[in-house]
Each structure stands twice: as C-alpha cells, then as structure tokens.
mmCIF file of C-alpha atoms in Angstrom:
data_model
loop_
_atom_site.group_PDB
_atom_site.id
_atom_site.type_symbol
_atom_site.label_atom_id
_atom_site.label_comp_id
_atom_site.label_asym_id
_atom_site.label_seq_id
_atom_site.Cartn_x
_atom_site.Cartn_y
_atom_site.Cartn_z
ATOM 1 C CA UNK A 1 89.859 77.165 79.079
ATOM 2 C CA UNK A 2 92.766 78.950 80.674
ATOM 3 C CA UNK A 3 91.929 82.107 82.720
ATOM 4 C CA UNK A 4 93.384 85.397 81.419
ATOM 5 C CA UNK A 5 93.414 84.070 77.872
ATOM 6 C CA UNK A 6 92.606 86.488 75.008
ATOM 7 C CA UNK A 7 89.253 85.758 73.277
ATOM 8 C CA UNK A 8 87.155 87.394 70.786
ATOM 9 C CA UNK A 9 83.453 87.246 69.922
ATOM 10 C CA UNK A 10 80.617 89.564 68.812
ATOM 11 C CA UNK A 11 78.376 91.099 71.356
ATOM 12 C CA UNK A 12 74.675 90.220 70.562
ATOM 13 C CA UNK A 13 72.903 91.577 73.644
ATOM 14 C CA UNK A 14 73.423 93.548 77.061
ATOM 15 C CA UNK A 15 72.641 91.891 80.494
ATOM 16 C CA UNK A 16 70.686 93.802 83.001
ATOM 17 C CA UNK A 17 73.875 94.703 85.055
ATOM 18 C CA UNK A 18 75.419 96.531 81.896
ATOM 19 C CA UNK A 19 77.619 93.623 80.630
ATOM 20 C CA UNK A 20 77.809 92.816 77.124
ATOM 21 C CA UNK A 21 76.839 89.226 76.185
ATOM 22 C CA UNK A 22 78.895 87.160 73.514
ATOM 23 C CA UNK A 23 79.500 83.627 72.776
ATOM 24 C CA UNK A 24 82.562 81.612 72.115
ATOM 25 C CA UNK A 25 82.323 78.050 70.653
ATOM 26 C CA UNK A 26 78.625 78.429 71.887
ATOM 27 C CA UNK A 27 79.376 79.264 75.386
ATOM 28 C CA UNK A 28 78.065 82.362 76.932
ATOM 29 C CA UNK A 29 80.305 84.946 78.200
ATOM 30 C CA UNK A 30 79.370 88.266 80.134
ATOM 31 C CA UNK A 31 82.064 90.954 79.298
ATOM 32 C CA UNK A 32 82.361 93.983 81.086
ATOM 33 C CA UNK A 33 82.851 97.298 78.948
ATOM 34 C CA UNK A 34 81.428 95.575 75.725
ATOM 35 C CA UNK A 35 78.426 96.958 73.646
ATOM 36 C CA UNK A 36 75.919 95.335 71.565
ATOM 37 C CA UNK A 37 77.038 95.260 67.935
ATOM 38 C CA UNK A 38 80.805 95.344 68.666
ATOM 39 C CA UNK A 39 83.305 92.786 67.936
ATOM 40 C CA UNK A 40 85.520 92.702 71.050
ATOM 41 C CA UNK A 41 88.838 91.026 72.373
ATOM 42 C CA UNK A 42 88.456 90.214 75.826
ATOM 43 C CA UNK A 43 90.177 88.371 78.871
ATOM 44 C CA UNK A 44 88.280 85.733 80.770
ATOM 45 C CA UNK A 45 88.729 85.957 84.583
ATOM 46 C CA UNK A 46 86.027 83.516 85.497
ATOM 47 C CA UNK A 47 84.979 80.131 83.841
ATOM 48 C CA UNK A 48 82.026 78.170 84.814
ATOM 49 C CA UNK A 49 80.568 75.138 83.101
ATOM 50 C CA UNK A 50 78.018 77.002 81.299
ATOM 51 C CA UNK A 51 79.154 80.419 81.203
ATOM 52 C CA UNK A 52 82.391 82.766 81.666
ATOM 53 C CA UNK A 53 82.842 86.282 82.625
ATOM 54 C CA UNK A 54 85.570 88.609 81.084
ATOM 55 C CA UNK A 55 86.593 92.121 80.598
ATOM 56 C CA UNK A 56 87.083 93.876 77.403
ATOM 57 C CA UNK A 57 90.627 94.357 76.358
ATOM 58 C CA UNK A 58 89.628 96.220 73.055
ATOM 59 C CA UNK A 59 86.949 96.835 70.732
ATOM 60 C CA UNK A 60 87.902 95.440 67.111
ATOM 61 C CA UNK A 61 84.750 96.754 65.553
ATOM 62 C CA UNK A 62 83.232 99.609 67.927
ATOM 63 C CA UNK A 63 79.412 100.584 68.280
ATOM 64 C CA UNK A 64 78.523 103.836 66.807
ATOM 65 C CA UNK A 65 76.917 104.510 70.191
ATOM 66 C CA UNK A 66 80.060 104.240 72.307
ATOM 67 C CA UNK A 67 80.935 107.266 74.351
ATOM 68 C CA UNK A 68 83.949 108.265 76.468
ATOM 69 C CA UNK A 69 82.852 108.211 80.195
ATOM 70 C CA UNK A 70 82.881 111.452 82.017
ATOM 71 C CA UNK A 71 83.398 110.070 85.409
ATOM 72 C CA UNK A 72 87.330 109.286 86.540
ATOM 73 C CA UNK A 73 85.832 106.399 88.724
ATOM 74 C CA UNK A 74 83.877 104.858 85.970
ATOM 75 C CA UNK A 75 86.164 101.916 85.471
ATOM 76 C CA UNK A 76 86.364 100.885 89.125
ATOM 77 C CA UNK A 77 83.057 102.103 90.603
ATOM 78 C CA UNK A 78 79.910 99.964 90.698
ATOM 79 C CA UNK A 79 77.610 102.762 90.908
ATOM 80 C CA UNK A 80 77.219 103.276 87.147
ATOM 81 C CA UNK A 81 77.542 100.568 84.380
ATOM 82 C CA UNK A 82 76.599 102.294 81.262
ATOM 83 C CA UNK A 83 78.390 105.614 80.951
ATOM 84 C CA UNK A 84 80.181 104.369 77.834
ATOM 85 C CA UNK A 85 76.793 104.026 76.090
ATOM 86 C CA UNK A 86 74.925 107.068 74.500
ATOM 87 C CA UNK A 87 72.079 108.091 76.789
ATOM 88 C CA UNK A 88 69.235 107.613 74.344
ATOM 89 C CA UNK A 89 70.435 104.212 73.927
ATOM 90 C CA UNK A 90 70.522 103.404 77.662
ATOM 91 C CA UNK A 91 66.930 104.433 77.735
ATOM 92 C CA UNK A 92 66.049 102.219 74.695
ATOM 93 C CA UNK A 93 67.966 99.235 76.301
ATOM 94 C CA UNK A 94 66.425 99.592 79.886
ATOM 95 C CA UNK A 95 63.098 99.872 78.536
ATOM 96 C CA UNK A 96 63.444 96.784 76.246
ATOM 97 C CA UNK A 97 64.890 95.035 79.372
ATOM 98 C CA UNK A 98 61.792 95.832 81.593
ATOM 99 C CA UNK A 99 59.322 94.777 78.993
ATOM 100 C CA UNK A 100 61.425 91.490 78.647
ATOM 101 C CA UNK A 101 61.300 90.839 82.474
ATOM 102 C CA UNK A 102 57.588 91.504 82.414
ATOM 103 C CA UNK A 103 57.263 88.904 79.598
ATOM 104 C CA UNK A 104 59.546 86.249 81.412
ATOM 105 C CA UNK A 105 57.327 86.770 84.481
ATOM 106 C CA UNK A 106 53.973 86.085 82.443
ATOM 107 C CA UNK A 107 52.809 89.700 81.840
ATOM 108 C CA UNK A 108 51.886 90.989 78.648
ATOM 109 C CA UNK A 109 51.058 94.648 78.709
ATOM 110 C CA UNK A 110 48.073 95.694 76.676
ATOM 111 C CA UNK A 111 50.079 99.159 75.845
ATOM 112 C CA UNK A 112 53.076 100.763 76.777
ATOM 113 C CA UNK A 113 53.747 104.277 77.378
ATOM 114 C CA UNK A 114 56.995 106.308 76.374
ATOM 115 C CA UNK A 115 59.706 106.107 79.144
ATOM 116 C CA UNK A 116 59.986 109.118 81.321
ATOM 117 C CA UNK A 117 63.324 110.768 80.496
ATOM 118 C CA UNK A 118 65.498 113.645 81.852
ATOM 119 C CA UNK A 119 68.916 114.904 81.935
ATOM 120 C CA UNK A 120 71.758 112.308 81.539
ATOM 121 C CA UNK A 121 73.599 113.847 84.543
ATOM 122 C CA UNK A 122 72.465 115.012 87.938
ATOM 123 C CA UNK A 123 69.185 113.093 87.911
ATOM 124 C CA UNK A 124 69.773 110.829 90.807
ATOM 125 C CA UNK A 125 67.992 111.907 93.862
ATOM 126 C CA UNK A 126 68.839 108.913 96.236
ATOM 127 C CA UNK A 127 71.893 106.719 96.836
ATOM 128 C CA UNK A 128 73.339 104.292 99.306
ATOM 129 C CA UNK A 129 77.099 104.455 99.830
ATOM 130 C CA UNK A 130 79.241 102.187 101.654
ATOM 131 C CA UNK A 131 81.465 103.308 104.763
ATOM 132 C CA UNK A 132 84.570 102.185 106.357
ATOM 133 C CA UNK A 133 86.867 103.848 108.647
ATOM 134 C CA UNK A 134 90.566 102.997 108.616
ATOM 135 C CA UNK A 135 93.146 102.440 111.102
ATOM 136 C CA UNK A 136 94.014 106.049 111.415
ATOM 137 C CA UNK A 137 90.188 107.053 111.812
ATOM 138 C CA UNK A 138 89.577 108.444 108.414
ATOM 139 C CA UNK A 139 86.230 107.534 106.596
ATOM 140 C CA UNK A 140 86.330 105.914 103.224
ATOM 141 C CA UNK A 141 82.933 106.672 101.472
ATOM 142 C CA UNK A 142 81.791 105.495 98.304
ATOM 143 C CA UNK A 143 80.156 102.592 95.885
ATOM 144 C CA UNK A 144 81.110 99.135 95.941
ATOM 145 C CA UNK A 145 83.479 98.294 93.000
ATOM 146 C CA UNK A 146 81.593 96.131 90.172
ATOM 147 C CA UNK A 147 81.783 92.470 91.700
ATOM 148 C CA UNK A 148 83.669 93.287 94.749
ATOM 149 C CA UNK A 149 83.049 94.175 98.470
ATOM 150 C CA UNK A 150 85.912 96.840 98.057
ATOM 151 C CA UNK A 151 84.789 100.312 98.241
ATOM 152 C CA UNK A 152 85.629 102.634 95.612
ATOM 153 C CA UNK A 153 86.002 106.276 97.499
ATOM 154 C CA UNK A 154 84.539 109.091 95.564
ATOM 155 C CA UNK A 155 84.433 112.757 96.403
ATOM 156 C CA UNK A 156 82.126 113.711 93.585
ATOM 157 C CA UNK A 157 79.378 111.992 91.669
ATOM 158 C CA UNK A 158 78.329 113.312 88.333
ATOM 159 C CA UNK A 159 74.920 111.361 88.356
ATOM 160 C CA UNK A 160 74.004 112.675 91.822
ATOM 161 C CA UNK A 161 71.534 115.587 92.248
ATOM 162 C CA UNK A 162 73.606 118.841 93.013
ATOM 163 C CA UNK A 163 72.491 118.883 96.580
ATOM 164 C CA UNK A 164 73.623 115.222 97.149
ATOM 165 C CA UNK A 165 76.892 115.742 95.497
ATOM 166 C CA UNK A 166 77.431 118.483 97.852
ATOM 167 C CA UNK A 167 76.977 116.539 100.815
ATOM 168 C CA UNK A 168 78.939 113.473 99.508
ATOM 169 C CA UNK A 169 81.881 115.773 99.370
ATOM 170 C CA UNK A 170 81.446 116.740 102.915
ATOM 171 C CA UNK A 171 80.729 113.523 104.511
ATOM 172 C CA UNK A 172 84.070 112.734 105.759
ATOM 173 C CA UNK A 173 83.894 115.909 107.951
ATOM 174 C CA UNK A 174 80.375 115.509 108.852
ATOM 175 C CA UNK A 175 81.225 112.068 110.150
ATOM 176 C CA UNK A 176 84.717 112.740 111.680
ATOM 177 C CA UNK A 177 82.992 113.304 115.322
ATOM 178 C CA UNK A 178 81.261 109.933 115.557
ATOM 179 C CA UNK A 179 82.820 108.168 118.416
ATOM 180 C CA UNK A 180 84.936 105.158 117.467
ATOM 181 C CA UNK A 181 82.660 102.902 119.383
ATOM 182 C CA UNK A 182 80.181 103.497 116.579
ATOM 183 C CA UNK A 183 80.701 101.525 113.460
ATOM 184 C CA UNK A 184 79.033 103.036 110.444
ATOM 185 C CA UNK A 185 78.553 100.752 107.603
ATOM 186 C CA UNK A 186 76.141 102.419 105.286
ATOM 187 C CA UNK A 187 74.948 106.126 104.341
ATOM 188 C CA UNK A 188 71.755 106.758 102.351
ATOM 189 C CA UNK A 189 71.369 110.301 100.692
ATOM 190 C CA UNK A 190 67.885 111.531 99.778
ATOM 191 C CA UNK A 191 67.037 114.598 97.956
ATOM 192 C CA UNK A 192 63.931 116.417 98.329
ATOM 193 C CA UNK A 193 62.720 119.765 97.057
ATOM 194 C CA UNK A 194 64.062 121.966 99.777
ATOM 195 C CA UNK A 195 66.101 119.744 101.690
ATOM 196 C CA UNK A 196 68.370 116.649 101.860
ATOM 197 C CA UNK A 197 68.230 113.966 104.197
ATOM 198 C CA UNK A 198 71.323 111.558 105.242
ATOM 199 C CA UNK A 199 70.384 108.200 106.836
ATOM 200 C CA UNK A 200 73.076 106.162 108.289
ATOM 201 C CA UNK A 201 73.192 102.158 109.519
ATOM 202 C CA UNK A 202 75.982 100.687 111.658
ATOM 203 C CA UNK A 203 76.996 98.571 114.572
ATOM 204 C CA UNK A 204 76.211 99.864 118.057
ATOM 205 C CA UNK A 205 73.440 102.149 116.907
ATOM 206 C CA UNK A 206 69.930 101.443 115.429
ATOM 207 C CA UNK A 207 70.276 104.401 112.872
ATOM 208 C CA UNK A 208 70.904 108.019 112.519
ATOM 209 C CA UNK A 209 69.193 110.968 110.447
ATOM 210 C CA UNK A 210 70.056 114.604 109.989
ATOM 211 C CA UNK A 211 68.568 117.108 107.511
ATOM 212 C CA UNK A 212 70.805 119.187 105.444
ATOM 213 C CA UNK A 213 68.825 122.292 104.034
ATOM 214 C CA UNK A 214 70.011 123.352 100.686
ATOM 215 C CA UNK A 215 72.946 125.748 100.646
ATOM 216 C CA UNK A 216 76.091 126.638 98.669
ATOM 217 C CA UNK A 217 78.313 125.862 101.548
ATOM 218 C CA UNK A 218 78.245 123.459 104.425
ATOM 219 C CA UNK A 219 80.662 124.770 107.057
ATOM 220 C CA UNK A 220 81.977 122.808 109.956
ATOM 221 C CA UNK A 221 79.984 125.168 112.263
ATOM 222 C CA UNK A 222 76.715 124.325 110.443
ATOM 223 C CA UNK A 223 77.533 120.543 110.328
ATOM 224 C CA UNK A 224 78.040 120.336 114.104
ATOM 225 C CA UNK A 225 74.727 122.138 114.718
ATOM 226 C CA UNK A 226 72.862 119.614 112.448
ATOM 227 C CA UNK A 227 74.369 116.658 114.051
ATOM 228 C CA UNK A 228 73.693 117.864 117.797
ATOM 229 C CA UNK A 229 70.246 118.975 116.987
ATOM 230 C CA UNK A 230 68.819 116.476 114.785
ATOM 231 C CA UNK A 231 70.722 113.074 114.662
ATOM 232 C CA UNK A 232 68.964 110.533 116.573
#
C-alpha cells in the first residue's frame, strides 16, 4: 500500500503509547491522534508486513470524550500522548491496560482497588528532559518528539509540578555557565515537599546535582550560588 495514501477505519482500541488501533482489510494500523469509538481518515507513513502506522487527518465520527489539548506543544512533543482524551477516561483506559498487561504476564488479581487519582494538570513530580547545545552555545531543552530523536524545546509544561515548571523555564540560564568541554545530554527534575532537585548526565562528567529551594523567582545571583555550592 502506498505511503501517504488516505485510508479510513474505525478505532477499536488504544495502544499503551496512546495511539488508536484500527484495521484496514484485516491489517492493524496504529494511528496517532485517534481515539476508541471514532471513525477516522488517516495517512499511513509506515507499512510493515503485519501492521502499519499512520497519523489522523480528520475524525469522520468523533468520540464524545475527545478534548482540545491545552498544551501548544502537544502535536509534536512526546511527553504526553493523551491530552486529547477526557481525563476520567484516561484513567479508565490506563487501568484497563494495566490489568491487561498483568493478565498477559500470567497474573490474575484476586481484587483490584480503585485507581489513585488527582488533578489533570500539575501532577507530574518527576521528568527526564533531553538536552542539546547548538553551535552558538544555546541550550535546547525539552522532550523528544514522538517517534523521533529530535528535541521539542519547551519553556513551560502544563503537567509538571509548579516548582519543576519554574525550574524548566530557567534551565537555559542555569546551564549557560557550563563549560563547552562538558556535553550535557540529559536533565532529570524531581520535586519534593520543600525543595526540588536537578540531576544532569553528560559526556565529560559523571553527573551533577543541585537543589533548588522552592521560591517565586530564581534570580541569576541565586542560580550561581546554587551551582557553585552544590554541583558535584
């Protein structure tokens, strides 16, 4: 089947990575942006013998649970995959996927508890970010794009805890004094009750860690004090 050809199908399930699953002439397709219960038109961008991959063009019949993503990076960023689905239904589907995975591994729970739930935003207290320094010394920091090694630079993340989101917006400033001999490739953010930690990995160093006490602002002066005193 020719790549890029417009196809249509009914979405019967959701894969663990958030892609809708449908069939065309018996062949399974994993379709970005499609939700269960929808009939969609999509473009195939990868064809294998037993399955294909595609991206939704439009929903011919739209799910009642479809929502407009709030994040401006959603269509490109690989950090989230279900912002276009109602929050309660995200929980229901993830719970079902967990039980399915347990069953596939041979486990049959005697009973299950209700899922632990929280707010649909600002809930993530840990994040791993990709880092790249461009030719003029500027840092590109963000999540990998879905299905790609390319970094989607983000200045703000709606699912991160407020303290981590604040650090994220300041990371380029925090890192700009790192010597060019050190090539940072990854940053991990972790939020605790009264402080947040930033851990980095790269070439030329084992790792570095510094602690940010939660505050409303991160000045350049306080940034330098943290870097000199606590980085290892």
